[in-house]
PDB file of C-alpha atoms in Angstrom:
ATOM      1  CA  UNK R   1      -0.290   0.311  -0.328  1.00  0.00           C
ATOM      2  CA  UNK R   2       3.214   2.290   0.633  1.00  0.00           C
ATOM      3  CA  UNK R   3       3.994   2.798  -3.324  1.00  0.00           C
ATOM      4  CA  UNK R   4       0.262   5.223  -3.946  1.00  0.00           C
ATOM      5  CA  UNK R   5       1.587   7.615  -1.472  1.00  0.00           C
ATOM      6  CA  UNK R   6       3.808   8.198  -4.375  1.00  0.00           C
ATOM      7  CA  UNK R   7       1.476   9.416  -6.221  1.00  0.00           C
ATOM      8  CA  UNK R   8       1.361  12.759  -3.481  1.00  0.00           C
ATOM      9  CA  UNK R   9       4.788  12.246  -3.258  1.00  0.00           C
ATOM     10  CA  UNK R  10       5.083  12.627  -7.369  1.00  0.00           C
ATOM     11  CA  UNK R  11       2.429  16.160  -6.802  1.00  0.00           C
ATOM     12  CA  UNK R  12       4.772  17.757  -3.912  1.00  0.00           C
ATOM     13  CA  UNK R  13       8.131  16.941  -6.247  1.00  0.00           C
ATOM     14  CA  UNK R  14       6.763  18.014  -9.125  1.00  0.00           C
ATOM     15  CA  UNK R  15       5.318  20.897  -7.076  1.00  0.00           C
ATOM     16  CA  UNK R  16       8.616  22.093  -5.842  1.00  0.00           C
ATOM     17  CA  UNK R  17      10.688  21.502  -9.438  1.00  0.00           C
ATOM     18  CA  UNK R  18       8.482  24.070 -10.780  1.00  0.00           C
ATOM     19  CA  UNK R  19       8.814  26.682  -8.345  1.00  0.00           C
ATOM     20  CA  UNK R  20      12.236  26.207  -8.425  1.00  0.00           C
ATOM     21  CA  UNK R  21      12.284  26.876 -11.963  1.00  0.00           C
ATOM     22  CA  UNK R  22      13.678  23.999 -13.263  1.00  0.00           C
ATOM     23  CA  UNK R  23      10.159  23.190 -15.532  1.00  0.00           C
ATOM     24  CA  UNK R  24      11.473  27.136 -16.867  1.00  0.00           C
ATOM     25  CA  UNK R  25      13.307  26.257 -20.027  1.00  0.00           C
ATOM     26  CA  UNK R  26      15.371  29.787 -20.540  1.00  0.00           C
ATOM     27  CA  UNK R  27      16.335  28.541 -17.552  1.00  0.00           C
ATOM     28  CA  UNK R  28      18.922  25.669 -19.075  1.00  0.00           C
ATOM     29  CA  UNK R  29      20.023  27.924 -21.906  1.00  0.00           C
ATOM     30  CA  UNK R  30      21.514  31.041 -19.070  1.00  0.00           C
ATOM     31  CA  UNK R  31      22.979  28.359 -16.969  1.00  0.00           C
ATOM     32  CA  UNK R  32      24.861  26.624 -19.726  1.00  0.00           C
ATOM     33  CA  UNK R  33      26.104  29.850 -21.342  1.00  0.00           C
ATOM     34  CA  UNK R  34      26.876  31.134 -17.996  1.00  0.00           C
ATOM     35  CA  UNK R  35      24.240  33.688 -18.105  1.00  0.00           C
ATOM     36  CA  UNK R  36      22.421  33.011 -14.515  1.00  0.00           C
ATOM     37  CA  UNK R  37      23.429  30.233 -12.593  1.00  0.00           C
ATOM     38  CA  UNK R  38      19.658  29.404 -11.068  1.00  0.00           C
ATOM     39  CA  UNK R  39      19.475  26.331 -11.354  1.00  0.00           C
ATOM     40  CA  UNK R  40      23.009  25.370 -10.520  1.00  0.00           C
ATOM     41  CA  UNK R  41      21.986  27.366  -7.160  1.00  0.00           C
ATOM     42  CA  UNK R  42      18.733  25.181  -6.988  1.00  0.00           C
ATOM     43  CA  UNK R  43      21.387  21.653  -7.187  1.00  0.00           C
ATOM     44  CA  UNK R  44      24.049  22.970  -4.353  1.00  0.00           C
ATOM     45  CA  UNK R  45      21.820  24.455  -2.444  1.00  0.00           C
ATOM     46  CA  UNK R  46      19.515  21.113  -2.620  1.00  0.00           C
ATOM     47  CA  UNK R  47      22.775  19.067  -1.971  1.00  0.00           C
ATOM     48  CA  UNK R  48      23.747  20.880   0.808  1.00  0.00           C
ATOM     49  CA  UNK R  49      21.029  20.527   2.451  1.00  0.00           C
ATOM     50  CA  UNK R  50      21.101  17.066   1.691  1.00  0.00           C
ATOM     51  CA  UNK R  51      24.414  16.300   3.241  1.00  0.00           C
ATOM     52  CA  UNK R  52      23.229  18.154   6.289  1.00  0.00           C
ATOM     53  CA  UNK R  53      20.006  15.685   6.510  1.00  0.00           C
ATOM     54  CA  UNK R  54      21.788  12.848   6.023  1.00  0.00           C
ATOM     55  CA  UNK R  55      24.231  13.344   8.409  1.00  0.00           C
ATOM     56  CA  UNK R  56      21.520  14.073  11.090  1.00  0.00           C
ATOM     57  CA  UNK R  57      19.434  11.038  10.024  1.00  0.00           C
ATOM     58  CA  UNK R  58      22.391   9.345  10.269  1.00  0.00           C
ATOM     59  CA  UNK R  59      23.416   9.935  13.687  1.00  0.00           C
ATOM     60  CA  UNK R  60      20.285   9.696  15.093  1.00  0.00           C
ATOM     61  CA  UNK R  61      19.600   6.523  13.463  1.00  0.00           C
ATOM     62  CA  UNK R  62      16.676   6.759  11.945  1.00  0.00           C
ATOM     63  CA  UNK R  63      14.001   4.210  10.813  1.00  0.00           C
ATOM     64  CA  UNK R  64      11.806   4.788   7.853  1.00  0.00           C
ATOM     65  CA  UNK R  65       8.679   6.281   9.350  1.00  0.00           C
ATOM     66  CA  UNK R  66       6.181   4.218   6.416  1.00  0.00           C
ATOM     67  CA  UNK R  67       7.354   0.771   7.197  1.00  0.00           C
ATOM     68  CA  UNK R  68      10.154   1.301  10.587  1.00  0.00           C
ATOM     69  CA  UNK R  69      13.209  -0.265   8.149  1.00  0.00           C
ATOM     70  CA  UNK R  70      16.132   1.318   9.045  1.00  0.00           C
ATOM     71  CA  UNK R  71      17.939   3.933   6.540  1.00  0.00           C
ATOM     72  CA  UNK R  72      19.836   2.537   3.891  1.00  0.00           C
ATOM     73  CA  UNK R  73      22.906   5.011   2.860  1.00  0.00           C
ATOM     74  CA  UNK R  74      24.023   3.267  -0.074  1.00  0.00           C
ATOM     75  CA  UNK R  75      24.783   5.018  -3.066  1.00  0.00           C
ATOM     76  CA  UNK R  76      24.703   4.174  -6.579  1.00  0.00           C
ATOM     77  CA  UNK R  77      27.529   1.523  -8.016  1.00  0.00           C
ATOM     78  CA  UNK R  78      30.095   3.128  -9.975  1.00  0.00           C
ATOM     79  CA  UNK R  79      30.325   1.574 -13.352  1.00  0.00           C
ATOM     80  CA  UNK R  80      32.678   1.390 -16.498  1.00  0.00           C
ATOM     81  CA  UNK R  81      29.659   3.138 -18.421  1.00  0.00           C
ATOM     82  CA  UNK R  82      28.672   5.967 -15.771  1.00  0.00           C
ATOM     83  CA  UNK R  83      31.133   8.516 -17.829  1.00  0.00           C
ATOM     84  CA  UNK R  84      30.343   8.233 -20.874  1.00  0.00           C
ATOM     85  CA  UNK R  85      26.697   8.087 -19.845  1.00  0.00           C
ATOM     86  CA  UNK R  86      26.739  11.281 -17.803  1.00  0.00           C
ATOM     87  CA  UNK R  87      27.948  13.099 -20.725  1.00  0.00           C
ATOM     88  CA  UNK R  88      24.935  11.526 -23.095  1.00  0.00           C
ATOM     89  CA  UNK R  89      22.860  12.436 -21.119  1.00  0.00           C
ATOM     90  CA  UNK R  90      24.609  15.781 -20.068  1.00  0.00           C
ATOM     91  CA  UNK R  91      24.152  16.429 -24.158  1.00  0.00           C
ATOM     92  CA  UNK R  92      20.413  15.648 -23.937  1.00  0.00           C
ATOM     93  CA  UNK R  93      19.923  17.511 -20.940  1.00  0.00           C
ATOM     94  CA  UNK R  94      21.315  21.043 -22.973  1.00  0.00           C
ATOM     95  CA  UNK R  95      19.425  19.837 -26.101  1.00  0.00           C
ATOM     96  CA  UNK R  96      15.833  19.013 -24.841  1.00  0.00           C
ATOM     97  CA  UNK R  97      15.952  22.048 -22.219  1.00  0.00           C
ATOM     98  CA  UNK R  98      14.845  19.062 -19.814  1.00  0.00           C
ATOM     99  CA  UNK R  99      15.884  16.203 -16.959  1.00  0.00           C
ATOM    100  CA  UNK R 100      13.095  12.897 -16.762  1.00  0.00           C
ATOM    101  CA  UNK R 101      11.346  14.585 -13.673  1.00  0.00           C
ATOM    102  CA  UNK R 102      11.124  17.872 -15.112  1.00  0.00           C
ATOM    103  CA  UNK R 103       9.677  16.768 -18.399  1.00  0.00           C
ATOM    104  CA  UNK R 104       6.826  14.936 -16.918  1.00  0.00           C
ATOM    105  CA  UNK R 105       6.162  18.135 -14.733  1.00  0.00           C
ATOM    106  CA  UNK R 106       6.619  20.059 -17.964  1.00  0.00           C
ATOM    107  CA  UNK R 107       3.663  18.506 -19.276  1.00  0.00           C
ATOM    108  CA  UNK R 108       1.369  18.975 -16.741  1.00  0.00           C
ATOM    109  CA  UNK R 109       1.667  22.635 -17.026  1.00  0.00           C
ATOM    110  CA  UNK R 110       0.678  22.529 -20.549  1.00  0.00           C
ATOM    111  CA  UNK R 111       4.247  22.670 -21.937  1.00  0.00           C
ATOM    112  CA  UNK R 112       3.811  20.239 -24.697  1.00  0.00           C
ATOM    113  CA  UNK R 113       6.817  19.871 -26.565  1.00  0.00           C
ATOM    114  CA  UNK R 114       8.071  17.740 -23.448  1.00  0.00           C
ATOM    115  CA  UNK R 115       6.071  15.052 -24.365  1.00  0.00           C
ATOM    116  CA  UNK R 116       8.272  14.506 -27.929  1.00  0.00           C
ATOM    117  CA  UNK R 117      10.874  14.377 -25.145  1.00  0.00           C
ATOM    118  CA  UNK R 118       9.440  12.421 -22.705  1.00  0.00           C
ATOM    119  CA  UNK R 119       8.791   9.629 -25.531  1.00  0.00           C
ATOM    120  CA  UNK R 120      12.314   9.902 -26.474  1.00  0.00           C
ATOM    121  CA  UNK R 121      13.322   8.844 -22.497  1.00  0.00           C
ATOM    122  CA  UNK R 122      11.038   5.969 -23.109  1.00  0.00           C
ATOM    123  CA  UNK R 123      12.799   5.304 -26.187  1.00  0.00           C
ATOM    124  CA  UNK R 124      16.146   5.453 -24.835  1.00  0.00           C
ATOM    125  CA  UNK R 125      15.274   3.552 -21.552  1.00  0.00           C
ATOM    126  CA  UNK R 126      13.800   0.934 -23.951  1.00  0.00           C
ATOM    127  CA  UNK R 127      17.013   1.197 -26.358  1.00  0.00           C
ATOM    128  CA  UNK R 128      18.903   0.270 -23.238  1.00  0.00           C
ATOM    129  CA  UNK R 129      16.917  -2.493 -22.368  1.00  0.00           C
ATOM    130  CA  UNK R 130      17.254  -4.322 -25.673  1.00  0.00           C
ATOM    131  CA  UNK R 131      21.250  -3.932 -25.427  1.00  0.00           C
ATOM    132  CA  UNK R 132      20.955  -5.472 -21.214  1.00  0.00           C
ATOM    133  CA  UNK R 133      18.582  -7.853 -22.761  1.00  0.00           C
ATOM    134  CA  UNK R 134      21.204  -9.223 -25.361  1.00  0.00           C
ATOM    135  CA  UNK R 135      21.916 -13.106 -24.973  1.00  0.00           C
ATOM    136  CA  UNK R 136      18.817 -13.645 -22.827  1.00  0.00           C
ATOM    137  CA  UNK R 137      15.676 -15.695 -24.489  1.00  0.00           C
ATOM    138  CA  UNK R 138      12.835 -13.252 -24.940  1.00  0.00           C
TER     139      UNK R 138
ATOM    140  CA  UNK O  25       3.241  28.875 -22.785  1.00  0.00           C
ATOM    141  CA  UNK O  26       2.478  29.190 -18.873  1.00  0.00           C
ATOM    142  CA  UNK O  27       4.302  31.462 -17.382  1.00  0.00           C
ATOM    143  CA  UNK O  28       4.915  29.815 -13.511  1.00  0.00           C
ATOM    144  CA  UNK O  29       6.108  31.073 -10.380  1.00  0.00           C
ATOM    145  CA  UNK O  30       9.507  30.851 -10.069  1.00  0.00           C
ATOM    146  CA  UNK O  31      11.526  31.201  -6.578  1.00  0.00           C
ATOM    147  CA  UNK O  32      14.745  32.433  -5.948  1.00  0.00           C
ATOM    148  CA  UNK O  33      17.439  29.613  -6.761  1.00  0.00           C
ATOM    149  CA  UNK O  34      18.753  29.180  -2.885  1.00  0.00           C
ATOM    150  CA  UNK O  35      14.744  29.029  -1.876  1.00  0.00           C
ATOM    151  CA  UNK O  36      13.987  26.829  -4.758  1.00  0.00           C
ATOM    152  CA  UNK O  37      17.096  24.454  -3.807  1.00  0.00           C
ATOM    153  CA  UNK O  38      16.267  24.379   0.142  1.00  0.00           C
ATOM    154  CA  UNK O  39      12.708  22.690  -0.969  1.00  0.00           C
ATOM    155  CA  UNK O  40      13.882  20.526  -3.516  1.00  0.00           C
ATOM    156  CA  UNK O  41      16.285  19.418  -0.917  1.00  0.00           C
ATOM    157  CA  UNK O  42      13.868  19.603   1.993  1.00  0.00           C
ATOM    158  CA  UNK O  43      11.958  17.156   0.212  1.00  0.00           C
ATOM    159  CA  UNK O  44      14.507  14.773  -1.269  1.00  0.00           C
ATOM    160  CA  UNK O  45      15.365  14.259   3.239  1.00  0.00           C
ATOM    161  CA  UNK O  46      11.367  13.619   3.490  1.00  0.00           C
ATOM    162  CA  UNK O  47      11.104  11.337   0.873  1.00  0.00           C
ATOM    163  CA  UNK O  48      13.959   9.351   2.331  1.00  0.00           C
ATOM    164  CA  UNK O  49      12.985   9.911   5.693  1.00  0.00           C
ATOM    165  CA  UNK O  50       9.356   8.773   4.853  1.00  0.00           C
ATOM    166  CA  UNK O  51      10.030   5.899   2.940  1.00  0.00           C
ATOM    167  CA  UNK O  52      13.440   5.137   3.125  1.00  0.00           C
ATOM    168  CA  UNK O  53      13.725   5.397  -0.782  1.00  0.00           C
ATOM    169  CA  UNK O  54      16.227   7.602  -2.410  1.00  0.00           C
ATOM    170  CA  UNK O  55      15.032  10.562  -5.000  1.00  0.00           C
ATOM    171  CA  UNK O  56      15.315   8.976  -8.040  1.00  0.00           C
ATOM    172  CA  UNK O  57      13.134   9.609 -11.738  1.00  0.00           C
ATOM    173  CA  UNK O  58      14.550   7.836 -14.249  1.00  0.00           C
ATOM    174  CA  UNK O  59      14.340   4.320 -13.545  1.00  0.00           C
ATOM    175  CA  UNK O  60      11.227   4.448 -13.558  1.00  0.00           C
ATOM    176  CA  UNK O  61      10.837   5.155 -17.081  1.00  0.00           C
ATOM    177  CA  UNK O  62      11.847   1.541 -16.808  1.00  0.00           C
ATOM    178  CA  UNK O  63       8.317   0.466 -15.518  1.00  0.00           C
ATOM    179  CA  UNK O  64       6.578   2.038 -18.226  1.00  0.00           C
ATOM    180  CA  UNK O  65       8.408  -0.194 -20.860  1.00  0.00           C
ATOM    181  CA  UNK O  66       8.183  -3.234 -18.491  1.00  0.00           C
ATOM    182  CA  UNK O  67       4.340  -2.947 -19.337  1.00  0.00           C
ATOM    183  CA  UNK O  68       5.264  -2.501 -23.049  1.00  0.00           C
ATOM    184  CA  UNK O  69       8.305  -4.586 -23.229  1.00  0.00           C
ATOM    185  CA  UNK O  70       8.744  -8.406 -23.060  1.00  0.00           C
ATOM    186  CA  UNK O  71      12.898  -7.718 -23.117  1.00  0.00           C
ATOM    187  CA  UNK O  72      14.283  -9.778 -20.174  1.00  0.00           C
ATOM    188  CA  UNK O  73      15.844  -6.394 -18.540  1.00  0.00           C
ATOM    189  CA  UNK O  74      12.257  -4.886 -17.803  1.00  0.00           C
ATOM    190  CA  UNK O  75      11.053  -7.845 -16.035  1.00  0.00           C
ATOM    191  CA  UNK O  76      14.160  -8.553 -13.529  1.00  0.00           C
ATOM    192  CA  UNK O  77      16.048  -6.307 -10.865  1.00  0.00           C
ATOM    193  CA  UNK O  78      14.580  -3.199 -10.487  1.00  0.00           C
ATOM    194  CA  UNK O  79      11.854  -3.901 -12.758  1.00  0.00           C
ATOM    195  CA  UNK O  80      10.897  -7.416 -11.564  1.00  0.00           C
ATOM    196  CA  UNK O  81       7.237  -6.323  -9.757  1.00  0.00           C
ATOM    197  CA  UNK O  82       6.884  -2.793 -11.645  1.00  0.00           C
ATOM    198  CA  UNK O  83       4.030  -1.788 -10.060  1.00  0.00           C
ATOM    199  CA  UNK O  84       6.312  -0.003  -7.336  1.00  0.00           C
ATOM    200  CA  UNK O  85       6.666   3.248  -5.911  1.00  0.00           C
ATOM    201  CA  UNK O  86       8.965   4.461  -9.235  1.00  0.00           C
ATOM    202  CA  UNK O  87       5.525   4.357 -11.397  1.00  0.00           C
ATOM    203  CA  UNK O  88       3.042   6.280  -9.266  1.00  0.00           C
ATOM    204  CA  UNK O  89       6.076   8.271  -8.322  1.00  0.00           C
ATOM    205  CA  UNK O  90       6.139   9.155 -11.982  1.00  0.00           C
ATOM    206  CA  UNK O  91       2.278   9.304 -12.058  1.00  0.00           C
ATOM    207  CA  UNK O  92       2.655  11.919  -9.352  1.00  0.00           C
ATOM    208  CA  UNK O  93       5.119  14.378 -11.432  1.00  0.00           C
ATOM    209  CA  UNK O  94       2.732  15.736 -14.266  1.00  0.00           C
ATOM    210  CA  UNK O  95      -0.042  16.658 -11.673  1.00  0.00           C
ATOM    211  CA  UNK O  96       2.462  18.706  -9.742  1.00  0.00           C
ATOM    212  CA  UNK O  97       2.641  20.594 -12.691  1.00  0.00           C
ATOM    213  CA  UNK O  98      -0.413  20.809 -13.383  1.00  0.00           C
ATOM    214  CA  UNK O  99      -0.856  22.506  -9.620  1.00  0.00           C
ATOM    215  CA  UNK O 100       2.014  25.168  -9.786  1.00  0.00           C
ATOM    216  CA  UNK O 101      -0.073  26.341 -13.291  1.00  0.00           C
ATOM    217  CA  UNK O 102      -2.744  26.316 -11.769  1.00  0.00           C
ATOM    218  CA  UNK O 103      -1.502  28.698  -8.629  1.00  0.00           C
ATOM    219  CA  UNK O 104       0.623  30.895 -10.829  1.00  0.00           C
ATOM    220  CA  UNK O 105      -1.328  33.995 -11.979  1.00  0.00           C
ATOM    221  CA  UNK O 106      -1.227  33.461 -15.333  1.00  0.00           C
ATOM    222  CA  UNK O 107      -3.531  31.866 -17.353  1.00  0.00           C
ATOM    223  CA  UNK O 108      -2.661  28.396 -17.927  1.00  0.00           C
ATOM    224  CA  UNK O 109      -1.845  27.212 -22.057  1.00  0.00           C
ATOM    225  CA  UNK O 110      -1.318  24.625 -23.930  1.00  0.00           C
ATOM    226  CA  UNK O 111       1.889  25.312 -25.657  1.00  0.00           C
ATOM    227  CA  UNK O 112       4.411  24.115 -28.278  1.00  0.00           C
ATOM    228  CA  UNK O 113       7.009  26.952 -27.350  1.00  0.00           C
ATOM    229  CA  UNK O 114      10.269  26.688 -25.748  1.00  0.00           C
ATOM    230  CA  UNK O 115      10.339  29.645 -24.621  1.00  0.00           C
ATOM    231  CA  UNK O 116      12.202  32.598 -25.937  1.00  0.00           C
ATOM    232  CA  UNK O 117      16.104  31.611 -26.026  1.00  0.00           C
ATOM    233  CA  UNK O 118      15.341  28.110 -27.626  1.00  0.00           C
ATOM    234  CA  UNK O 119      12.926  29.147 -30.113  1.00  0.00           C
ATOM    235  CA  UNK O 120      15.427  31.235 -31.525  1.00  0.00           C
ATOM    236  CA  UNK O 121      17.894  28.366 -32.092  1.00  0.00           C
ATOM    237  CA  UNK O 122      15.402  25.199 -32.480  1.00  0.00           C
ATOM    238  CA  UNK O 123      13.158  24.971 -35.974  1.00  0.00           C
ATOM    239  CA  UNK O 124       9.917  26.291 -36.445  1.00  0.00           C
ATOM    240  CA  UNK O 125       8.566  23.686 -38.258  1.00  0.00           C
ATOM    241  CA  UNK O 126       6.856  21.547 -35.536  1.00  0.00           C
ATOM    242  CA  UNK O 127       7.952  18.489 -37.324  1.00  0.00           C
ATOM    243  CA  UNK O 128      11.763  19.075 -36.944  1.00  0.00           C
ATOM    244  CA  UNK O 129      11.679  20.846 -33.206  1.00  0.00           C
ATOM    245  CA  UNK O 130      10.079  17.375 -32.587  1.00  0.00           C
ATOM    246  CA  UNK O 131      11.979  15.249 -33.694  1.00  0.00           C
ATOM    247  CA  UNK O 132      14.918  17.596 -31.644  1.00  0.00           C
ATOM    248  CA  UNK O 133      13.336  17.162 -28.903  1.00  0.00           C
ATOM    249  CA  UNK O 134      12.814  13.319 -29.617  1.00  0.00           C
ATOM    250  CA  UNK O 135      16.388  12.560 -30.132  1.00  0.00           C
ATOM    251  CA  UNK O 136      17.497  15.125 -26.741  1.00  0.00           C
ATOM    252  CA  UNK O 137      15.100  12.814 -25.300  1.00  0.00           C
ATOM    253  CA  UNK O 138      16.946   9.216 -26.289  1.00  0.00           C
ATOM    254  CA  UNK O 139      19.960  10.722 -25.504  1.00  0.00           C
ATOM    255  CA  UNK O 140      18.423  11.739 -21.861  1.00  0.00           C
ATOM    256  CA  UNK O 141      17.177   7.818 -21.735  1.00  0.00           C
ATOM    257  CA  UNK O 142      19.666   6.202 -22.890  1.00  0.00           C
ATOM    258  CA  UNK O 143      22.376   8.408 -20.792  1.00  0.00           C
ATOM    259  CA  UNK O 144      20.707   8.169 -17.840  1.00  0.00           C
ATOM    260  CA  UNK O 145      20.818   4.222 -17.402  1.00  0.00           C
ATOM    261  CA  UNK O 146      24.373   3.866 -18.751  1.00  0.00           C
ATOM    262  CA  UNK O 147      25.487   6.762 -16.015  1.00  0.00           C
ATOM    263  CA  UNK O 148      22.731   4.595 -13.053  1.00  0.00           C
ATOM    264  CA  UNK O 149      20.456   7.511 -12.707  1.00  0.00           C
ATOM    265  CA  UNK O 150      19.531  11.426 -13.561  1.00  0.00           C
ATOM    266  CA  UNK O 151      19.692  14.745 -12.549  1.00  0.00           C
ATOM    267  CA  UNK O 152      17.611  13.633  -9.509  1.00  0.00           C
ATOM    268  CA  UNK O 153      19.078  10.593  -8.297  1.00  0.00           C
ATOM    269  CA  UNK O 154      23.078  11.658  -8.751  1.00  0.00           C
ATOM    270  CA  UNK O 155      23.252  15.142  -8.406  1.00  0.00           C
ATOM    271  CA  UNK O 156      20.430  15.295  -5.637  1.00  0.00           C
ATOM    272  CA  UNK O 157      20.269  12.094  -4.158  1.00  0.00           C
ATOM    273  CA  UNK O 158      24.113  11.132  -4.651  1.00  0.00           C
ATOM    274  CA  UNK O 159      25.575  14.132  -3.826  1.00  0.00           C
ATOM    275  CA  UNK O 160      23.324  14.634  -0.186  1.00  0.00           C
ATOM    276  CA  UNK O 161      24.766  11.237   0.471  1.00  0.00           C
ATOM    277  CA  UNK O 162      28.963  12.681  -0.706  1.00  0.00           C
ATOM    278  CA  UNK O 163      29.081   9.633  -3.097  1.00  0.00           C
ATOM    279  CA  UNK O 164      31.898  10.009  -4.938  1.00  0.00           C
ATOM    280  CA  UNK O 165      30.295   8.251  -7.889  1.00  0.00           C
ATOM    281  CA  UNK O 166      27.484  10.236  -8.663  1.00  0.00           C
ATOM    282  CA  UNK O 167      29.883  13.732  -8.264  1.00  0.00           C
ATOM    283  CA  UNK O 168      31.453  12.732 -11.319  1.00  0.00           C
ATOM    284  CA  UNK O 169      28.344  11.413 -12.870  1.00  0.00           C
ATOM    285  CA  UNK O 170      26.827  15.074 -12.160  1.00  0.00           C
ATOM    286  CA  UNK O 171      29.962  16.820 -13.636  1.00  0.00           C
ATOM    287  CA  UNK O 172      29.806  14.750 -16.478  1.00  0.00           C
ATOM    288  CA  UNK O 173      26.155  16.288 -16.720  1.00  0.00           C
ATOM    289  CA  UNK O 174      27.317  19.585 -16.832  1.00  0.00           C
ATOM    290  CA  UNK O 175      29.865  18.790 -18.971  1.00  0.00           C
ATOM    291  CA  UNK O 176      27.496  17.609 -21.811  1.00  0.00           C
ATOM    292  CA  UNK O 177      24.999  20.271 -21.286  1.00  0.00           C
ATOM    293  CA  UNK O 178      27.592  23.135 -21.482  1.00  0.00           C
ATOM    294  CA  UNK O 179      28.785  21.344 -24.843  1.00  0.00           C
ATOM    295  CA  UNK O 180      25.482  21.255 -26.075  1.00  0.00           C
ATOM    296  CA  UNK O 181      23.741  24.328 -25.474  1.00  0.00           C
ATOM    297  CA  UNK O 182      27.206  26.155 -26.605  1.00  0.00           C
ATOM    298  CA  UNK O 183      26.802  24.425 -29.766  1.00  0.00           C
ATOM    299  CA  UNK O 184      22.842  25.456 -30.374  1.00  0.00           C
ATOM    300  CA  UNK O 185      23.293  29.217 -29.321  1.00  0.00           C
ATOM    301  CA  UNK O 186      26.813  29.115 -30.937  1.00  0.00           C
ATOM    302  CA  UNK O 187      26.236  27.710 -34.239  1.00  0.00           C
ATOM    303  CA  UNK O 188      22.684  27.522 -35.053  1.00  0.00           C
TER     304      UNK O 188
END
């Protein structure tokens, strides 16, 4: 049942992304042309708040509120494809002025260009899955 | 195009960071979006990749999270003073450099989307998972990924605005 609450979490996070300027196309151009670093400040502040919060949660040995499980502080593994993947992602980020989360939020705001981006993200994910399924019988 | 209210960067960042912590403390799940696009693929594809590991049970929190995101955008638009408008515009700056014809613009966005989707899976996450959640954990592979995202973004936008 816990999973259904994430529709509310998604609404909250989507709203915040919009208010943070992450769904405003111009901020992407201005960020990567070094004209207005709005989105860099968003990420830097979010990461800083996160670091402080993670340190506190770790120290207090907090358990998750919804299921009482201990919190896991493990990050994502380093893989050989991480660097090239992050560069490819970054190119798409700049070309489409969106990332996976913000493209979905933009659609909700009526920014229909995000439809193409979203279809592309699904397609790109699917292409990766095809590559990852090689050697298996379908 | 819908004009939404935008907070100053540090307040926006404070809210994003606080949200990520809230989600983590509530559910034990680190913020992340791009993996959820694979949940969708689980429903339309029989490829083994979309039916094992993260995707063994696709009806999970990630699916509901990405359903909520567009609703959050709708809420943000409805609570902004301007009229909500459906538009294919990408704002003043991108509209100046992207092709005018909808099919060509759409194709470019689609290709951008493919790079986002494919790149995120290769990198193991996106701006949410690596740059926000990963950096908060002081996790070095996420710092490398975040740097890669920015380098790619700078290259793409510099090319787009200097040569087109």
